[in-house]
Amino acid sequence: MKGHDVVGNAHGVADMAETLAVNTKVLANDVSMLSSQTQEVVSSGSEFWLLMTIFVLACFVGYYVVWKVTPALHSPLMAVTNAISSVIIVGALIATGPILVTTSKIFGFIAVILSSIAIFGGFVVSHRMLSMFKKKKVR
Amino acid sequence: MIGISLFAYLVAGIFFIMALRGLSSPETARKGNFLGVLGMLIAGVTTLTEPVIKDYSWIIYGIAIGGIIGTVIAKKVKMTSLPQLVAIFNSLVGLAAVFIAFSAFLLPEAYGIGESGNISVGSLVEMSLGMVIGAVTFTGSVVAFAKLQGLLTGNPIIFPLQQLLNLIFAITIILLLVLFAGNQSGLVFAILALVTLIFGILIIIPIGGADMPVVISMLNSYSGFAAVGVGFTLHNSLLIITGALVGASGAILSYIMCKAMNRSFTSVILGGFGAEAKSANDDDGDEKIAKAGSAEDVAFIMKNSSKVIIVPGYGMAVAQAQHAVREMADLLKKEGVEVKYAIHPVAGRMPGHMNVLLAEANVPYDEVFELEDINSEFSSTDVVCVIGANDVVNPKAKTDEGCAIYGMPVLDVDKAKTVVFIKRSLASGYAGIDNPLFYADKTLMLFGGAKKMTEEINRSMEG
């Protein structure tokens, strides 16, 4: 009789343990999902701040470098900045890249043309200006 | 692979910084320009190796078309039209940013920022900011171009309740942006683009022709910030670095131009300069007599002096007299006269414009001096020859608190022993203010076109 009881209780305990195990597993899954979600949020937030850090530091670099530019070369400076800000062609290339012809690809193509004009034009005209600046001829 | 391309973008960014650094002196500038080209090449090639890019034909056509157009324009453009060229290039960068923002919205998968209809709020805000700044840069620069080219009146275009209308537009743009970030509807994005394009026109039309050097610099900086916006959208550090450099450059140039005209940035933006100046035309009532001289007189005085400073203004460039002026300087140097050029920051129509125009006429750059470097030399100068300039040498800016240009830094030509003005008439300059120096005892007026008069001086010096 006693033996029977023990066996019955053991069964009950085993059942309970199994339920507990399942529950723990579910909980673990939930926790891991939650943590991965949090990580995603944290990483997208931290990526923004990473880019923001780059932006702010680059502003400082720009500030100090541009003040060093001699006033005589401010026109070539503007032409060069025209050319280098057209580095947004990077975004245009990605849009033009896919094989499928979509509105996005057509827009990208237009943007490639527009930024190429500014890249080539900016560098060529600043080169033209800079080759005019000559020192006094020593005779 | 990702590591390598990030590294390549970093290298390109450093090359861009060095390109700007090179401009600290004419000797290093050409090398700097070359580094800029190299940086662009690295950026382009790196992007082309991205796995998203599978079709190269359209890209090659696009670069070829744009490259040919850009090169031809840059080779053909006259140096007097440089401001227009920069305005066009600014507008192109702005418009490209608008198209890229739309591409990113339509095909976010390619940029790795989610899938269509399921873009994160952060990305939506970033792409609409890039688009908005790009759109304002585009239409604003088109208006600036039209004003510089004379297609639109250089006078400020002002109508009642203008500021209120601009405010309404600005608020509408913010509301549309918030709406778009909430529902990511293509229609809202398109309306946002349209409203912003109109806004770009509205904010530039009230700004007068005299303020154009500030406006072009400002739009230059906007084009940089448009690139930053696109950079945040695409999570691309190179675009952010470059955009920040360009943004800083444009902002500093507009600051320098404002300083040189003694104008506050807000008053430039609010516009209306030029219209108010009309009323500033004062009349003292007493008859003032200007001494008119002849080319022979001027040639004689200059030949027999030991130091001459030439002050060129935009009038000289309009008359295409640069080469004649340089010949005059050469003849004087042959006579043993020391010749220098003094340049006011707003002598041209954009920052550094006059330096380029003189360099084009083969004036050596080490004979050309900026205002702060040469202003102390006028007291030891025998003859100052002012050609096609007026406001930038007006001593009233130093003395007359009531006049519109009071406080503007000017060249102290009144300290020289003799001042020669080569000018068509006694008419006032851009600011519409009379110049008392015209009637001073030490002043000699040479009435006539800059080119014709300079050539006459040259002839009598040779003869």
XYZ file of C-alpha atoms in Angstrom:
602
model
C 0.000 0.000 0.000
C 2.753 2.357 1.061
C 4.833 1.377 -1.937
C 1.910 2.172 -4.216
C 1.599 5.641 -2.656
C 5.250 6.363 -3.155
C 5.037 5.334 -6.798
C 1.930 7.519 -7.279
C 3.592 10.495 -5.636
C 6.708 9.977 -7.708
C 4.545 10.020 -10.839
C 2.982 13.265 -9.694
C 6.350 14.817 -8.985
C 7.649 13.669 -12.363
C 4.612 15.228 -14.095
C 5.087 18.442 -12.220
C 8.798 18.464 -13.055
C 7.965 17.963 -16.719
C 5.479 20.849 -16.682
C 8.031 22.963 -14.908
C 10.654 22.074 -17.505
C 8.314 23.012 -20.347
C 7.390 26.233 -18.627
C 11.048 27.072 -18.030
C 11.757 26.396 -21.683
C 8.948 28.735 -22.765
C 10.197 31.327 -20.312
C 13.749 30.956 -21.588
C 12.506 31.399 -25.147
C 10.564 34.484 -24.138
C 13.576 35.927 -22.363
C 15.871 35.235 -25.276
C 13.390 36.773 -27.736
C 12.953 39.775 -25.521
C 16.682 40.204 -25.136
C 17.262 39.940 -28.890
C 14.549 42.522 -29.455
C 16.106 44.817 -26.892
C 19.447 44.278 -28.529
C 17.975 45.268 -31.895
C 16.545 48.442 -30.420
C 19.779 49.171 -28.603
C 21.918 48.472 -31.685
C 19.823 50.653 -34.027
C 19.930 53.374 -31.409
C 23.653 52.973 -30.918
C 24.189 52.984 -34.698
C 22.425 56.336 -34.923
C 24.673 57.748 -32.225
C 27.710 56.271 -33.919
C 26.782 58.088 -37.142
C 25.989 61.216 -35.135
C 29.450 61.035 -33.552
C 31.038 60.819 -36.996
C 28.917 63.761 -38.166
C 29.798 66.049 -35.265
C 33.504 65.216 -35.380
C 33.557 65.748 -39.165
C 31.943 69.166 -38.641
C 34.823 70.089 -36.346
C 37.392 68.815 -38.854
C 35.650 70.819 -41.595
C 35.589 73.934 -39.439
C 39.320 73.904 -38.755
C 40.358 72.831 -42.245
C 38.218 75.426 -44.036
C 39.443 78.330 -41.870
C 42.944 77.407 -43.037
C 41.962 77.853 -46.706
C 43.503 81.037 -48.089
C 40.834 83.616 -49.080
C 42.378 83.812 -52.557
C 41.235 80.225 -53.175
C 37.669 80.517 -51.892
C 36.227 80.151 -55.412
C 38.096 76.900 -56.139
C 37.018 75.767 -52.649
C 33.378 76.161 -53.639
C 33.927 74.226 -56.876
C 35.706 71.407 -55.010
C 32.948 71.222 -52.394
C 30.431 71.009 -55.263
C 32.349 68.023 -56.567
C 32.831 66.192 -53.287
C 29.288 66.691 -52.004
C 28.234 64.853 -55.151
C 29.621 61.755 -53.428
C 25.899 61.122 -52.881
C 26.308 59.354 -56.233
C 27.007 56.368 -53.933
C 23.289 56.302 -53.079
C 22.354 56.744 -56.727
C 24.556 53.815 -57.823
C 22.853 51.476 -55.337
C 19.431 52.465 -56.711
C 20.561 51.945 -60.313
C 22.228 48.597 -59.588
C 19.342 46.068 -59.591
C 18.548 44.307 -62.885
C 14.789 44.787 -62.574
C 13.694 48.110 -64.126
C 11.626 49.945 -61.526
C 10.802 53.569 -60.736
C 13.534 53.377 -58.132
C 16.088 52.367 -60.774
C 15.011 55.175 -63.119
C 15.243 57.731 -60.311
C 18.669 56.354 -59.412
C 19.773 56.668 -63.039
C 18.712 60.343 -63.151
C 20.564 60.941 -59.880
C 23.698 59.273 -61.329
C 23.625 61.702 -64.278
C 23.010 64.756 -62.073
C 25.747 63.961 -59.582
C 28.214 62.991 -62.345
C 27.749 66.446 -63.896
C 28.639 68.069 -60.575
C 31.551 65.688 -59.897
C 33.243 66.097 -63.273
C 32.291 69.762 -63.625
C 33.415 70.651 -60.115
C 36.814 68.991 -60.339
C 37.495 70.208 -63.896
C 36.583 73.837 -63.203
C 38.589 73.919 -59.970
C 41.558 72.473 -61.826
C 41.101 75.170 -64.477
C 41.094 77.871 -61.813
C 44.041 76.454 -59.880
C 46.251 76.198 -62.959
C 45.782 79.964 -63.450
C 47.340 80.793 -60.082
C 50.997 81.435 -60.838
C 53.813 83.037 -58.919
C 55.822 86.021 -60.103
C 58.112 85.032 -62.953
C 61.758 85.191 -61.917
C 63.653 86.617 -64.809
C 33.968 42.344 -47.511
C 32.011 44.860 -45.470
C 35.171 45.620 -43.498
C 37.105 46.356 -46.678
C 34.483 48.701 -48.106
C 34.161 50.571 -44.814
C 37.919 50.988 -44.812
C 37.857 52.231 -48.419
C 35.182 54.802 -47.510
C 37.389 55.979 -44.651
C 40.321 56.417 -47.025
C 38.122 58.361 -49.459
C 36.972 60.599 -46.593
C 40.574 61.319 -45.608
C 41.415 62.172 -49.223
C 38.527 64.663 -49.280
C 39.816 66.312 -46.110
C 43.276 66.520 -47.666
C 41.801 68.014 -50.831
C 40.411 70.882 -48.759
C 43.606 71.102 -46.730
C 45.566 71.546 -49.961
C 43.678 74.752 -50.666
C 45.576 76.496 -47.859
C 48.123 77.563 -50.475
C 48.128 77.787 -54.298
C 51.240 75.596 -54.353
C 49.582 72.596 -52.730
C 46.103 73.162 -54.172
C 46.523 71.252 -57.416
C 47.813 68.187 -55.599
C 44.845 68.514 -53.250
C 42.443 68.589 -56.184
C 44.022 65.392 -57.496
C 43.555 63.710 -54.100
C 39.890 64.750 -54.236
C 39.493 63.011 -57.606
C 41.237 59.937 -56.201
C 38.914 59.895 -53.191
C 35.881 60.064 -55.476
C 37.248 57.224 -57.593
C 37.754 55.042 -54.497
C 34.232 55.817 -53.290
C 32.697 54.979 -56.678
C 34.615 51.727 -57.224
C 33.921 50.560 -53.666
C 30.191 51.075 -54.124
C 30.228 49.246 -57.464
C 31.553 46.107 -55.742
C 28.509 45.982 -53.422
C 26.489 42.789 -54.025
C 23.293 44.843 -54.626
C 24.750 46.132 -57.872
C 24.224 43.599 -60.624
C 23.531 45.689 -63.714
C 26.370 48.011 -64.754
C 25.111 49.206 -68.144
C 22.812 51.985 -66.872
C 25.479 53.145 -64.446
C 28.105 53.419 -67.167
C 25.710 55.340 -69.430
C 24.726 57.651 -66.577
C 28.305 58.467 -65.616
C 29.284 58.928 -69.280
C 26.394 61.313 -69.996
C 26.902 63.290 -66.792
C 30.681 63.281 -67.140
C 30.620 64.655 -70.681
C 28.057 67.364 -69.845
C 29.946 68.388 -66.692
C 33.347 68.489 -68.365
C 32.114 70.501 -71.361
C 30.345 73.053 -69.131
C 33.383 73.372 -66.849
C 35.745 73.903 -69.804
C 33.526 76.419 -71.593
C 32.321 78.575 -68.694
C 33.627 82.131 -68.507
C 35.309 82.984 -65.220
C 32.927 85.932 -64.751
C 30.059 83.386 -64.712
C 31.587 81.233 -61.960
C 28.828 82.110 -59.450
C 26.181 80.846 -61.871
C 28.138 77.622 -62.370
C 28.402 77.005 -58.631
C 24.665 77.731 -58.285
C 23.877 75.143 -60.989
C 26.117 72.523 -59.388
C 24.517 73.167 -55.978
C 21.088 72.668 -57.535
C 22.157 69.381 -59.158
C 23.399 67.982 -55.853
C 20.110 69.003 -54.232
C 17.978 67.415 -56.951
C 20.068 64.223 -56.879
C 19.445 63.989 -53.128
C 15.679 64.250 -53.767
C 15.780 61.416 -56.321
C 17.921 59.230 -54.058
C 15.521 59.748 -51.142
C 12.637 58.624 -53.377
C 14.625 55.598 -54.553
C 15.347 54.652 -50.952
C 11.651 54.957 -50.140
C 10.556 52.861 -53.126
C 13.223 50.180 -52.780
C 14.403 50.103 -49.164
C 15.610 46.494 -49.534
C 18.517 47.619 -51.733
C 19.702 49.985 -49.016
C 19.160 47.485 -46.195
C 16.701 49.697 -44.334
C 13.705 47.326 -44.239
C 11.159 46.383 -46.885
C 8.582 48.464 -48.723
C 5.814 49.565 -46.364
C 7.812 48.447 -43.353
C 10.553 51.006 -42.931
C 11.547 52.064 -39.416
C 10.431 55.485 -38.220
C 14.065 56.559 -37.811
C 14.877 55.806 -41.449
C 11.719 57.565 -42.613
C 12.664 60.717 -40.731
C 16.248 60.562 -42.044
C 15.208 60.115 -45.678
C 12.621 62.883 -45.504
C 15.139 65.277 -43.939
C 17.595 64.462 -46.736
C 14.838 64.983 -49.288
C 13.642 68.278 -47.744
C 17.131 69.820 -47.579
C 17.846 68.595 -51.117
C 14.620 70.086 -52.473
C 15.234 73.494 -50.855
C 18.802 73.457 -52.202
C 17.525 72.623 -55.678
C 14.869 75.297 -56.206
C 16.744 77.866 -54.106
C 19.827 77.461 -56.282
C 17.761 77.652 -59.465
C 16.364 81.026 -58.294
C 19.873 82.206 -57.310
C 21.111 81.195 -60.771
C 18.266 83.073 -62.476
C 19.060 86.204 -60.455
C 22.800 86.027 -61.191
C 22.202 85.379 -64.881
C 19.757 88.297 -65.083
C 16.806 86.048 -65.998
C 15.120 87.306 -62.828
C 15.427 90.829 -61.485
C 18.310 91.286 -59.052
C 16.016 93.430 -56.938
C 14.395 91.714 -53.987
C 10.935 90.370 -54.839
C 8.770 91.301 -51.896
C 5.032 91.005 -51.338
C 2.785 91.538 -48.316
C 2.677 88.850 -45.616
C 5.715 87.159 -47.161
C 7.244 86.152 -43.816
C 3.895 84.771 -42.644
C 3.529 82.720 -45.820
C 7.053 81.325 -45.365
C 6.226 80.432 -41.765
C 3.056 78.622 -42.877
C 5.096 76.663 -45.431
C 7.706 75.731 -42.818
C 5.032 74.481 -40.406
C 3.295 72.538 -43.203
C 6.589 70.845 -44.049
C 7.099 69.769 -40.434
C 3.515 68.461 -40.168
C 3.810 66.518 -43.441
C 7.111 65.071 -42.253
C 5.532 63.841 -39.019
C 2.546 62.448 -40.952
C 4.861 60.630 -43.344
C 6.912 59.141 -40.528
C 3.645 57.816 -39.086
C 1.917 56.314 -42.148
C 4.813 56.045 -44.695
C 2.449 56.901 -47.529
C 4.046 57.604 -50.905
C 1.458 60.282 -51.595
C 2.400 62.220 -48.451
C 6.066 61.934 -49.412
C 5.334 63.347 -52.872
C 3.268 66.225 -51.435
C 6.098 66.918 -48.967
C 8.509 67.124 -51.907
C 6.240 69.499 -53.818
C 5.670 71.833 -50.860
C 9.404 71.918 -50.094
C 10.288 72.705 -53.715
C 7.970 75.740 -53.605
C 9.396 76.720 -50.204
C 12.905 76.787 -51.730
C 11.743 79.372 -54.284
C 9.978 81.478 -51.660
C 12.959 81.812 -49.329
C 15.388 82.981 -52.034
C 13.260 85.448 -54.073
C 13.253 88.216 -51.407
C 17.068 88.282 -51.317
C 18.671 91.056 -53.371
C 21.473 90.772 -55.927
C 24.058 92.377 -53.619
C 23.610 89.569 -51.117
C 24.164 86.807 -53.676
C 27.698 85.959 -52.413
C 26.112 85.041 -49.071
C 23.279 83.119 -50.714
C 25.512 80.978 -52.926
C 27.717 80.101 -49.962
C 24.637 79.278 -47.911
C 23.175 77.023 -50.630
C 26.608 75.402 -50.938
C 26.382 74.487 -47.282
C 22.796 73.201 -47.731
C 23.994 70.866 -50.482
C 26.441 69.446 -47.945
C 23.712 68.908 -45.369
C 21.565 67.209 -48.023
C 24.430 64.750 -48.450
C 24.486 64.268 -44.671
C 20.754 63.488 -44.738
C 21.256 60.894 -47.465
C 24.241 59.523 -45.506
C 22.109 58.980 -42.398
C 19.438 57.280 -44.538
C 21.925 54.895 -46.122
C 23.977 54.514 -42.916
C 27.012 55.579 -44.933
C 29.807 57.259 -42.987
C 31.563 58.687 -46.071
C 28.486 60.677 -47.094
C 28.164 62.013 -43.569
C 31.847 63.015 -43.351
C 31.840 64.681 -46.764
C 28.521 66.412 -46.208
C 29.761 67.783 -42.890
C 32.922 69.137 -44.565
C 30.904 70.852 -47.290
C 28.339 72.111 -44.796
C 31.075 73.630 -42.632
C 32.764 75.164 -45.669
C 29.593 76.839 -46.927
C 28.702 78.093 -43.465
C 32.147 79.639 -42.943
C 32.072 81.287 -46.380
C 28.646 82.813 -45.733
C 29.932 84.078 -42.377
C 32.963 85.679 -44.063
C 30.766 87.286 -46.731
C 28.322 88.641 -44.122
C 31.253 90.058 -42.147
C 32.679 91.693 -45.285
C 29.371 93.449 -45.988
C 28.617 94.111 -42.323
C 25.309 92.305 -42.734
C 23.781 90.000 -40.189
C 22.896 86.544 -41.432
C 19.243 86.949 -40.400
C 18.854 90.212 -42.301
C 20.224 88.533 -45.428
C 17.800 85.640 -45.060
C 14.838 87.928 -44.438
C 15.870 89.788 -47.567
C 14.925 93.147 -48.952
C 18.405 94.647 -49.179
C 18.690 97.065 -52.077
C 15.109 98.279 -51.864
C 15.711 100.062 -48.558
C 19.002 101.467 -49.792
C 17.242 103.601 -52.404
C 15.993 105.948 -49.685
C 19.457 106.167 -48.141
C 20.530 108.470 -50.958
C 21.432 111.601 -49.047
C 21.953 115.083 -50.407
C 23.949 117.555 -48.391
C 22.709 120.361 -50.606
C 26.086 121.957 -51.210
C 27.617 121.763 -54.643
C 30.453 119.274 -54.760
C 33.004 119.339 -57.496
C 34.977 116.322 -58.609
C 38.307 116.847 -60.326
C 38.352 115.125 -63.692
C 41.694 114.112 -65.124
C 42.959 112.674 -68.382
C 44.709 109.388 -69.111
C 47.952 111.296 -69.743
C 47.810 112.914 -66.277
C 47.248 109.572 -64.607
C 50.023 107.891 -66.616
C 52.422 110.710 -65.660
C 51.581 110.594 -61.938
C 51.842 106.842 -61.707
C 55.085 106.614 -63.693
C 56.734 109.088 -61.345
C 55.616 107.443 -58.121
C 57.403 104.723 -56.220
C 54.433 102.645 -55.063
C 51.046 102.022 -56.711
C 48.188 99.897 -55.368
C 45.479 98.811 -57.780
C 41.986 98.225 -56.335
C 39.907 96.222 -58.802
C 36.129 95.991 -58.450
C 33.467 94.023 -60.268
C 33.117 96.908 -62.760
C 36.587 96.020 -64.042
C 35.557 92.411 -64.622
C 32.342 93.419 -66.376
C 34.382 95.646 -68.718
C 36.817 92.741 -69.295
C 39.669 95.123 -68.410
C 41.758 92.595 -66.422
C 44.340 92.109 -69.168
C 44.703 95.860 -69.789
C 45.141 96.397 -66.044
C 47.829 93.734 -65.859
C 49.621 95.366 -68.826
C 49.464 98.673 -66.971
C 51.062 97.017 -63.944
C 53.779 95.502 -66.164
C 54.579 98.902 -67.695
C 54.775 100.476 -64.247
C 57.083 97.734 -63.010
C 59.332 98.400 -65.987
C 59.599 101.993 -64.760
C 60.685 100.678 -61.366
C 57.368 101.280 -59.618
C 56.264 98.828 -56.946
C 52.780 97.513 -57.864
C 50.367 95.611 -55.644
C 46.709 94.649 -55.898
C 44.268 95.069 -53.006
C 41.160 92.915 -52.935
C 38.075 93.406 -50.828
C 36.323 90.121 -49.882
C 33.192 91.142 -51.807
C 35.033 92.579 -54.822
C 33.538 89.849 -56.996
C 30.191 88.071 -57.061
C 31.281 85.125 -54.916
C 34.033 84.433 -52.368
C 37.469 84.688 -53.971
C 36.000 85.582 -57.369
C 38.296 88.576 -58.019
C 41.403 86.517 -57.259
C 40.420 84.062 -59.983
C 39.674 86.858 -62.464
C 43.109 88.418 -61.847
C 44.841 85.047 -62.009
C 43.165 84.475 -65.371
C 44.775 87.705 -66.611
C 48.175 86.313 -65.531
C 48.499 88.495 -62.459
C 50.934 86.645 -60.148
C 49.109 85.691 -56.943
C 51.922 86.951 -54.721
C 51.165 90.517 -55.891
C 47.531 90.202 -54.777
C 46.660 91.018 -51.148
C 43.584 90.687 -48.985
C 42.092 93.652 -47.130
C 43.559 92.932 -43.699
C 47.023 92.295 -45.132
C 47.311 95.506 -47.138
C 45.198 98.084 -45.293
C 48.170 99.361 -43.285
C 50.152 100.001 -46.483
C 47.927 102.682 -48.008
C 49.477 105.463 -45.900
C 52.852 104.739 -47.490
C 51.411 104.542 -51.010
C 51.767 107.276 -53.637
C 48.921 106.378 -55.959
C 45.889 104.151 -55.500
C 44.124 103.275 -58.730
C 40.510 102.222 -58.089
C 39.000 100.523 -61.128
C 35.283 99.804 -61.203
C 34.881 99.750 -57.424
C 33.061 102.178 -55.150
C 31.380 100.969 -51.957
C 34.404 98.930 -50.839
C 36.572 102.063 -50.677
C 33.921 104.462 -49.315
C 35.324 106.184 -46.181
C 31.729 106.861 -45.063
C 31.613 103.255 -43.843
C 34.106 104.320 -41.174
C 32.644 107.696 -40.238
C 28.960 108.080 -41.107
C 26.927 106.142 -38.565
C 23.705 106.806 -40.434
C 24.666 105.269 -43.757
C 23.679 101.776 -44.854
C 27.234 100.463 -45.102
C 28.434 101.864 -41.763
C 30.722 99.373 -40.054
C 31.536 97.494 -43.238
C 35.303 96.944 -43.486
C 36.670 99.080 -46.340
C 40.037 99.558 -48.012
C 41.684 102.686 -46.567
C 42.500 104.204 -49.951
C 41.819 107.702 -48.572
C 45.127 107.429 -46.678
C 47.175 107.344 -49.904
C 48.740 110.503 -51.347
C 46.719 110.398 -54.571
C 43.603 108.428 -55.444
C 42.615 107.754 -59.041
C 39.113 106.485 -59.821
C 38.460 104.963 -63.212
C 34.689 105.023 -63.410
C 31.927 105.706 -65.904
C 30.262 108.431 -63.828
C 29.817 109.734 -60.305
C 26.918 107.326 -59.843
C 26.758 105.541 -56.520
C 27.456 101.828 -56.168
C 25.315 98.833 -55.268
C 24.416 100.221 -51.854
C 23.267 103.515 -53.384
C 25.528 105.708 -51.230
C 27.443 108.759 -52.365
C 31.227 108.535 -52.004
C 32.829 111.706 -50.509
C 36.231 110.533 -51.710
C 35.208 111.505 -55.281
C 35.298 115.170 -54.249
C 38.496 115.091 -52.170
C 41.466 117.244 -53.184
C 43.753 114.256 -53.582
C 41.323 112.510 -55.929
C 41.473 112.434 -59.700
C 38.466 111.096 -61.573
C 38.981 109.397 -64.906
C 35.548 109.133 -66.503
C 35.105 106.309 -68.996
C 34.937 102.556 -69.444
C 37.545 100.648 -67.433
C 39.039 98.888 -70.434
C 39.195 101.928 -72.712
C 40.706 104.208 -70.064
C 43.287 101.674 -68.910
C 44.366 101.120 -72.513
C 44.711 104.890 -72.960
C 46.896 105.089 -69.860
C 49.035 102.259 -71.239
C 49.416 104.048 -74.590
C 50.570 107.283 -73.013
C 52.987 105.414 -70.762
C 54.489 103.571 -73.736
C 54.648 106.717 -75.877
